[in-house]
Amino acid sequence: MDDACGGLEVAPTPIAPPRDRDRLRAEVDRLIAAIDEALTEQVNAILHHPRFQRLEAGWRSLHLLVQAAAGVEGAKIRVLPVSWAEVCRDLERAADFDQSVLFARIYSDEFGMPGGEPYGLLIGDYEVQNRFGPGHASDDVAALSGLSAIAAAAFAPMILGCAPATLGVERFSDLTPNTDLSSVFQGAEHARFARFQAQEDARFLGLALPRVLVRAPYADDGTRCDGFRFRENAEAPHGRELLWGNAAFAFGAVVLRAFANHGWLADIRGARLDELAGGLVTHLPRADFATDRRGVAVRAPLEIGLTERQERALSEQGLLPLARARETPYCVFNSCQSVQQPAGHLNDAAGANARLSALLSAMLCVSRFAHFIKVLARDRVGSVSTPEQCQAWIEDWLRGYVMGNDDASVEMKARYPLRDGRVQVVEPPGRPGHFECIIHLQPHFQFEQAVASFRLTTRVGARAGS
C-alpha cells in the first residue's frame, strides 16, 4: 500500500512458521528459568546472611508473641528498641543500677509512678554468655547483675536468650546426645557468673535455650501471586540455614496463655495429657526433613533436641531449657528455673524451700501481688492517717485470694492462688509520714514436701496530711 506521507510501500510482517514459534517459546522459557535460578541464588544469599537473619528473626519472634497475645484481655506488649551494646553502656555509665536510663523506663515511669502500669514480664531479644569470648567484648555478667536488680525493683522478671558459647560450643547444633552438661559452669572462668547466681536478685532473671524455629523455609508451592518460582535452599547440615529465634519469646507466649486461661501465671511448666496448657509451646512453625515428602518427616522446631539428662542438668544449673514434648509436634518447658543458684541442698527442707523460691513461676506470681498491693496502697494511702488503717484495708483485700485447701482443683487454685497472705505496714525510720509495706505470701507451690514463703518490701507513699 502507498504511505500518505512518502508513498512508501510497507510489506506486512511475515508470520513465523509453527516450528519457529515453538523454538522461540522454548527459548523464552529457558531464559525465564535462568533468571529465576539467578534470582533464587541471590535471594537465598540475602536470606541466609547472618545480619539479615538476625533482623528477620527479631521481627518474626515479636510477631509470634503478638499472635499469642491476640484476644488476651488485658495483655499489652510494648517494644523498646535498644541494642545489647547500648544496654551494657547504660549500666556501665550509671553510678548504680537505679541511676540508669533503663531503670527510669522500667521502674520510675511505670511501677514507681502514680497511674503507671507495672510490667508483668520483660523479654530481652539478646543472647548473652557468662564469660568473655572471641568477638564478644561486652561484660555480660555485669550487665546481667544490673538487669536483675532493675527487674527485682520493678517486680518484673526478665527472660533473655542463652548464647551457645555459654555451653562451650559455637552453635547449639554442635551438641550431641552424649555431651555431658552437668558440669558446664565449673572452672575458674565461670567464677564471676557463679557469684552472680548466688545473688538474691538473680531469681528475677531467666536464660532460655536453645533457639527456636521462627519461620519455615519458603517452598515453591505455586502460591506466589507474582509467578516467581522460588524455593529456599535450607538443607545445610544441622539446620544451619534455617531461621532460628530467641527462645525467650516462646516462654513469653506460655506466660500469655496462662494469663488468658487463669489470670494467674503459675501454670507455665510441664505438659498434661490432651491439654494445651502448662509449659507447652504450640505456636512455632515446623520444617520438614528433606528425606521424604512434606508432612511425613517433621523436625522439632528446635535447633537441638536435648536429652532428658541434658535438660535436667541445664535446669539444675540455672538455665531455662526448652525440649521436645514426646508424642506431639510441640515443645515444652518442663522446668522454669531462674538463674539463681541458692545455697543449700535439696535433701533438706531449707534447700528445697530455696529452690522453690528460685522458680520463675513463683516470682511471676508473687510479683503480680506486689504490683496490685503497691498500686492499691498508693491509691488508698492518701485517705488514711495510720499504718494500721492501711494494713487492715490491704489484708482484707488479700484475704479474697487465700484458700487453705491444698487438695483443691487447678481452677480453684487459680481463683485463690495463695495458701496464706499477710501484710505489715510500717513507718520507716527517718521518714515520718511515709508508709512501707512488707508482704508475706505463700502460694500453692510445693517442692520436695517444702512450701515456699516470700517476703517482699515496697514503699507505697505518704499518709494523709503529710
PDB file of C-alpha atoms in Angstrom, residues 161-325:
ATOM      1  CA  GLY A 161      18.393 -15.910  75.384  1.00  0.00           C
ATOM      2  CA  CYS A 162      21.388 -18.016  76.351  1.00  0.00           C
ATOM      3  CA  ALA A 163      24.232 -17.989  73.813  1.00  0.00           C
ATOM      4  CA  PRO A 164      25.773 -21.320  72.710  1.00  0.00           C
ATOM      5  CA  ALA A 165      29.155 -20.064  73.929  1.00  0.00           C
ATOM      6  CA  THR A 166      27.837 -20.444  77.475  1.00  0.00           C
ATOM      7  CA  LEU A 167      27.905 -24.201  76.882  1.00  0.00           C
ATOM      8  CA  GLY A 168      31.298 -24.047  75.179  1.00  0.00           C
ATOM      9  CA  VAL A 169      30.063 -24.521  71.591  1.00  0.00           C
ATOM     10  CA  GLU A 170      29.698 -22.265  68.561  1.00  0.00           C
ATOM     11  CA  ARG A 171      26.194 -23.498  67.742  1.00  0.00           C
ATOM     12  CA  PHE A 172      23.673 -25.470  69.757  1.00  0.00           C
ATOM     13  CA  SER A 173      23.632 -27.980  66.906  1.00  0.00           C
ATOM     14  CA  ASP A 174      27.247 -28.808  67.797  1.00  0.00           C
ATOM     15  CA  LEU A 175      25.978 -30.582  70.920  1.00  0.00           C
ATOM     16  CA  THR A 176      25.492 -34.335  70.710  1.00  0.00           C
ATOM     17  CA  PRO A 177      23.276 -36.624  72.804  1.00  0.00           C
ATOM     18  CA  ASN A 178      26.415 -37.764  74.612  1.00  0.00           C
ATOM     19  CA  THR A 179      27.574 -34.256  75.574  1.00  0.00           C
ATOM     20  CA  ASP A 180      27.809 -34.009  79.349  1.00  0.00           C
ATOM     21  CA  LEU A 181      26.293 -30.715  80.511  1.00  0.00           C
ATOM     22  CA  SER A 182      26.256 -31.460  84.226  1.00  0.00           C
ATOM     23  CA  SER A 183      29.447 -29.522  84.922  1.00  0.00           C
ATOM     24  CA  VAL A 184      29.302 -26.837  82.245  1.00  0.00           C
ATOM     25  CA  PHE A 185      29.675 -23.996  84.769  1.00  0.00           C
ATOM     26  CA  GLN A 186      32.596 -25.459  86.678  1.00  0.00           C
ATOM     27  CA  GLY A 187      36.023 -23.900  86.353  1.00  0.00           C
ATOM     28  CA  ALA A 188      37.703 -20.608  87.155  1.00  0.00           C
ATOM     29  CA  GLU A 189      36.350 -18.895  84.015  1.00  0.00           C
ATOM     30  CA  HIS A 190      32.811 -19.257  85.396  1.00  0.00           C
ATOM     31  CA  ALA A 191      33.573 -17.904  88.884  1.00  0.00           C
ATOM     32  CA  ARG A 192      32.075 -14.434  88.250  1.00  0.00           C
ATOM     33  CA  PHE A 193      28.888 -15.923  86.883  1.00  0.00           C
ATOM     34  CA  ALA A 194      28.638 -18.250  89.888  1.00  0.00           C
ATOM     35  CA  ARG A 195      28.893 -15.270  92.232  1.00  0.00           C
ATOM     36  CA  PHE A 196      26.115 -13.560  90.287  1.00  0.00           C
ATOM     37  CA  GLN A 197      23.939 -16.670  90.569  1.00  0.00           C
ATOM     38  CA  ALA A 198      24.254 -16.503  94.358  1.00  0.00           C
ATOM     39  CA  GLN A 199      22.666 -13.031  94.456  1.00  0.00           C
ATOM     40  CA  GLU A 200      19.080 -12.773  95.632  1.00  0.00           C
ATOM     41  CA  ASP A 201      18.021 -10.625  92.668  1.00  0.00           C
ATOM     42  CA  ALA A 202      19.177 -13.335  90.232  1.00  0.00           C
ATOM     43  CA  ARG A 203      15.858 -15.128  90.779  1.00  0.00           C
ATOM     44  CA  PHE A 204      14.217 -12.410  88.671  1.00  0.00           C
ATOM     45  CA  LEU A 205      16.255 -13.436  85.615  1.00  0.00           C
ATOM     46  CA  GLY A 206      15.917 -16.389  83.231  1.00  0.00           C
ATOM     47  CA  LEU A 207      18.137 -17.561  80.355  1.00  0.00           C
ATOM     48  CA  ALA A 208      16.238 -19.607  77.760  1.00  0.00           C
ATOM     49  CA  LEU A 209      17.737 -22.066  75.276  1.00  0.00           C
ATOM     50  CA  PRO A 210      18.112 -23.440  72.623  1.00  0.00           C
ATOM     51  CA  ARG A 211      16.984 -21.326  69.692  1.00  0.00           C
ATOM     52  CA  VAL A 212      13.560 -21.991  68.183  1.00  0.00           C
ATOM     53  CA  LEU A 213      12.358 -22.011  64.585  1.00  0.00           C
ATOM     54  CA  VAL A 214      10.524 -18.776  63.760  1.00  0.00           C
ATOM     55  CA  ARG A 215       9.900 -19.349  60.037  1.00  0.00           C
ATOM     56  CA  ALA A 216       9.598 -22.473  57.939  1.00  0.00           C
ATOM     57  CA  PRO A 217      11.651 -22.477  54.707  1.00  0.00           C
ATOM     58  CA  TYR A 218       9.935 -20.935  51.701  1.00  0.00           C
ATOM     59  CA  ALA A 219       8.605 -23.632  49.378  1.00  0.00           C
ATOM     60  CA  ASP A 220       7.863 -23.489  45.653  1.00  0.00           C
ATOM     61  CA  ASP A 221       4.238 -24.461  46.133  1.00  0.00           C
ATOM     62  CA  GLY A 222       2.667 -22.265  43.453  1.00  0.00           C
ATOM     63  CA  THR A 223       1.006 -19.875  45.896  1.00  0.00           C
ATOM     64  CA  ARG A 224       3.052 -16.807  44.941  1.00  0.00           C
ATOM     65  CA  CYS A 225       0.994 -14.239  43.067  1.00  0.00           C
ATOM     66  CA  ASP A 226       3.973 -12.876  41.101  1.00  0.00           C
ATOM     67  CA  GLY A 227       4.862 -16.173  39.435  1.00  0.00           C
ATOM     68  CA  PHE A 228       8.396 -16.259  40.860  1.00  0.00           C
ATOM     69  CA  ARG A 229       9.342 -19.920  41.283  1.00  0.00           C
ATOM     70  CA  PHE A 230      11.384 -19.546  44.472  1.00  0.00           C
ATOM     71  CA  ARG A 231      12.405 -22.381  46.739  1.00  0.00           C
ATOM     72  CA  GLU A 232      14.571 -21.616  49.746  1.00  0.00           C
ATOM     73  CA  ASN A 233      17.680 -23.749  49.995  1.00  0.00           C
ATOM     74  CA  ALA A 234      17.814 -24.545  53.717  1.00  0.00           C
ATOM     75  CA  GLU A 235      19.263 -28.037  53.568  1.00  0.00           C
ATOM     76  CA  ALA A 236      22.616 -27.311  55.193  1.00  0.00           C
ATOM     77  CA  PRO A 237      23.661 -29.855  57.854  1.00  0.00           C
ATOM     78  CA  HIS A 238      22.080 -29.482  61.309  1.00  0.00           C
ATOM     79  CA  GLY A 239      19.627 -26.851  60.077  1.00  0.00           C
ATOM     80  CA  ARG A 240      22.268 -24.135  59.946  1.00  0.00           C
ATOM     81  CA  GLU A 241      20.405 -22.196  57.254  1.00  0.00           C
ATOM     82  CA  LEU A 242      17.017 -22.289  58.972  1.00  0.00           C
ATOM     83  CA  LEU A 243      15.757 -19.140  60.680  1.00  0.00           C
ATOM     84  CA  TRP A 244      16.281 -19.528  64.434  1.00  0.00           C
ATOM     85  CA  GLY A 245      14.986 -17.080  67.036  1.00  0.00           C
ATOM     86  CA  ASN A 246      15.217 -16.403  70.742  1.00  0.00           C
ATOM     87  CA  ALA A 247      13.510 -18.974  72.979  1.00  0.00           C
ATOM     88  CA  ALA A 248      12.637 -16.175  75.424  1.00  0.00           C
ATOM     89  CA  PHE A 249       9.709 -15.282  73.152  1.00  0.00           C
ATOM     90  CA  ALA A 250       8.412 -18.860  73.378  1.00  0.00           C
ATOM     91  CA  PHE A 251       8.431 -18.542  77.164  1.00  0.00           C
ATOM     92  CA  GLY A 252       6.567 -15.251  76.837  1.00  0.00           C
ATOM     93  CA  ALA A 253       3.861 -16.977  74.779  1.00  0.00           C
ATOM     94  CA  VAL A 254       3.462 -19.613  77.511  1.00  0.00           C
ATOM     95  CA  VAL A 255       3.043 -16.894  80.141  1.00  0.00           C
ATOM     96  CA  LEU A 256       0.438 -15.146  77.975  1.00  0.00           C
ATOM     97  CA  ARG A 257      -1.589 -18.351  77.654  1.00  0.00           C
ATOM     98  CA  ALA A 258      -1.523 -18.902  81.422  1.00  0.00           C
ATOM     99  CA  PHE A 259      -2.712 -15.340  81.921  1.00  0.00           C
ATOM    100  CA  ALA A 260      -5.500 -15.828  79.365  1.00  0.00           C
ATOM    101  CA  ASN A 261      -6.656 -19.088  80.968  1.00  0.00           C
ATOM    102  CA  HIS A 262      -6.414 -18.180  84.644  1.00  0.00           C
ATOM    103  CA  GLY A 263      -5.444 -14.542  85.050  1.00  0.00           C
ATOM    104  CA  TRP A 264      -2.602 -16.065  87.036  1.00  0.00           C
ATOM    105  CA  LEU A 265       0.915 -17.056  85.987  1.00  0.00           C
ATOM    106  CA  ALA A 266       1.564 -20.333  87.800  1.00  0.00           C
ATOM    107  CA  ASP A 267       0.669 -22.854  85.073  1.00  0.00           C
ATOM    108  CA  ILE A 268       3.756 -22.366  82.891  1.00  0.00           C
ATOM    109  CA  ARG A 269       5.694 -25.628  83.056  1.00  0.00           C
ATOM    110  CA  GLY A 270       5.234 -29.274  82.194  1.00  0.00           C
ATOM    111  CA  ALA A 271       2.661 -30.909  79.925  1.00  0.00           C
ATOM    112  CA  ARG A 272      -0.601 -32.664  80.713  1.00  0.00           C
ATOM    113  CA  LEU A 273      -2.364 -35.281  78.614  1.00  0.00           C
ATOM    114  CA  ASP A 274      -4.697 -33.835  75.972  1.00  0.00           C
ATOM    115  CA  GLU A 275      -4.331 -30.275  77.272  1.00  0.00           C
ATOM    116  CA  LEU A 276      -2.767 -27.250  75.613  1.00  0.00           C
ATOM    117  CA  ALA A 277      -1.590 -25.865  78.918  1.00  0.00           C
ATOM    118  CA  GLY A 278       1.384 -25.772  81.255  1.00  0.00           C
ATOM    119  CA  GLY A 279       4.730 -25.187  79.585  1.00  0.00           C
ATOM    120  CA  LEU A 280       3.625 -26.486  76.180  1.00  0.00           C
ATOM    121  CA  VAL A 281       4.755 -24.294  73.258  1.00  0.00           C
ATOM    122  CA  THR A 282       2.328 -24.768  70.378  1.00  0.00           C
ATOM    123  CA  HIS A 283       2.694 -21.707  68.158  1.00  0.00           C
ATOM    124  CA  LEU A 284       6.047 -22.399  66.472  1.00  0.00           C
ATOM    125  CA  PRO A 285       6.297 -23.204  62.739  1.00  0.00           C
ATOM    126  CA  ARG A 286       7.575 -26.596  61.639  1.00  0.00           C
ATOM    127  CA  ALA A 287      10.057 -27.668  58.995  1.00  0.00           C
ATOM    128  CA  ASP A 288      10.231 -30.984  57.163  1.00  0.00           C
ATOM    129  CA  PHE A 289      13.239 -33.206  56.774  1.00  0.00           C
ATOM    130  CA  ALA A 290      14.307 -33.384  53.117  1.00  0.00           C
ATOM    131  CA  THR A 291      14.349 -37.187  53.192  1.00  0.00           C
ATOM    132  CA  ASP A 292      10.643 -37.561  52.457  1.00  0.00           C
ATOM    133  CA  ARG A 293       7.668 -35.654  51.100  1.00  0.00           C
ATOM    134  CA  ARG A 294       6.257 -32.740  53.044  1.00  0.00           C
ATOM    135  CA  GLY A 295       4.396 -33.575  56.231  1.00  0.00           C
ATOM    136  CA  VAL A 296       5.866 -37.066  56.624  1.00  0.00           C
ATOM    137  CA  ALA A 297       9.174 -36.452  58.410  1.00  0.00           C
ATOM    138  CA  VAL A 298       8.705 -33.314  60.528  1.00  0.00           C
ATOM    139  CA  ARG A 299      11.554 -31.996  62.647  1.00  0.00           C
ATOM    140  CA  ALA A 300      11.055 -30.346  66.013  1.00  0.00           C
ATOM    141  CA  PRO A 301      11.200 -26.534  65.853  1.00  0.00           C
ATOM    142  CA  LEU A 302      14.368 -26.558  67.982  1.00  0.00           C
ATOM    143  CA  GLU A 303      17.972 -26.019  66.967  1.00  0.00           C
ATOM    144  CA  ILE A 304      18.925 -29.074  69.026  1.00  0.00           C
ATOM    145  CA  GLY A 305      16.893 -31.763  70.739  1.00  0.00           C
ATOM    146  CA  LEU A 306      18.097 -32.092  74.320  1.00  0.00           C
ATOM    147  CA  THR A 307      18.022 -35.429  76.069  1.00  0.00           C
ATOM    148  CA  GLU A 308      16.238 -35.720  79.414  1.00  0.00           C
ATOM    149  CA  ARG A 309      19.601 -35.927  81.147  1.00  0.00           C
ATOM    150  CA  GLN A 310      20.869 -32.771  79.425  1.00  0.00           C
ATOM    151  CA  GLU A 311      17.633 -30.918  80.079  1.00  0.00           C
ATOM    152  CA  ARG A 312      17.765 -31.768  83.785  1.00  0.00           C
ATOM    153  CA  ALA A 313      21.448 -30.791  84.021  1.00  0.00           C
ATOM    154  CA  LEU A 314      20.832 -27.381  82.451  1.00  0.00           C
ATOM    155  CA  SER A 315      17.856 -26.704  84.692  1.00  0.00           C
ATOM    156  CA  GLU A 316      19.827 -27.621  87.800  1.00  0.00           C
ATOM    157  CA  GLN A 317      22.485 -25.096  86.787  1.00  0.00           C
ATOM    158  CA  GLY A 318      20.065 -22.201  86.486  1.00  0.00           C
ATOM    159  CA  LEU A 319      19.065 -22.255  82.814  1.00  0.00           C
ATOM    160  CA  LEU A 320      15.650 -22.447  81.172  1.00  0.00           C
ATOM    161  CA  PRO A 321      15.739 -25.328  78.658  1.00  0.00           C
ATOM    162  CA  LEU A 322      13.075 -25.962  76.035  1.00  0.00           C
ATOM    163  CA  ALA A 323      12.679 -29.584  74.943  1.00  0.00           C
ATOM    164  CA  ARG A 324      10.514 -31.567  72.566  1.00  0.00           C
ATOM    165  CA  ALA A 325       7.249 -32.860  74.010  1.00  0.00           C
TER     166      ALA A 325
END
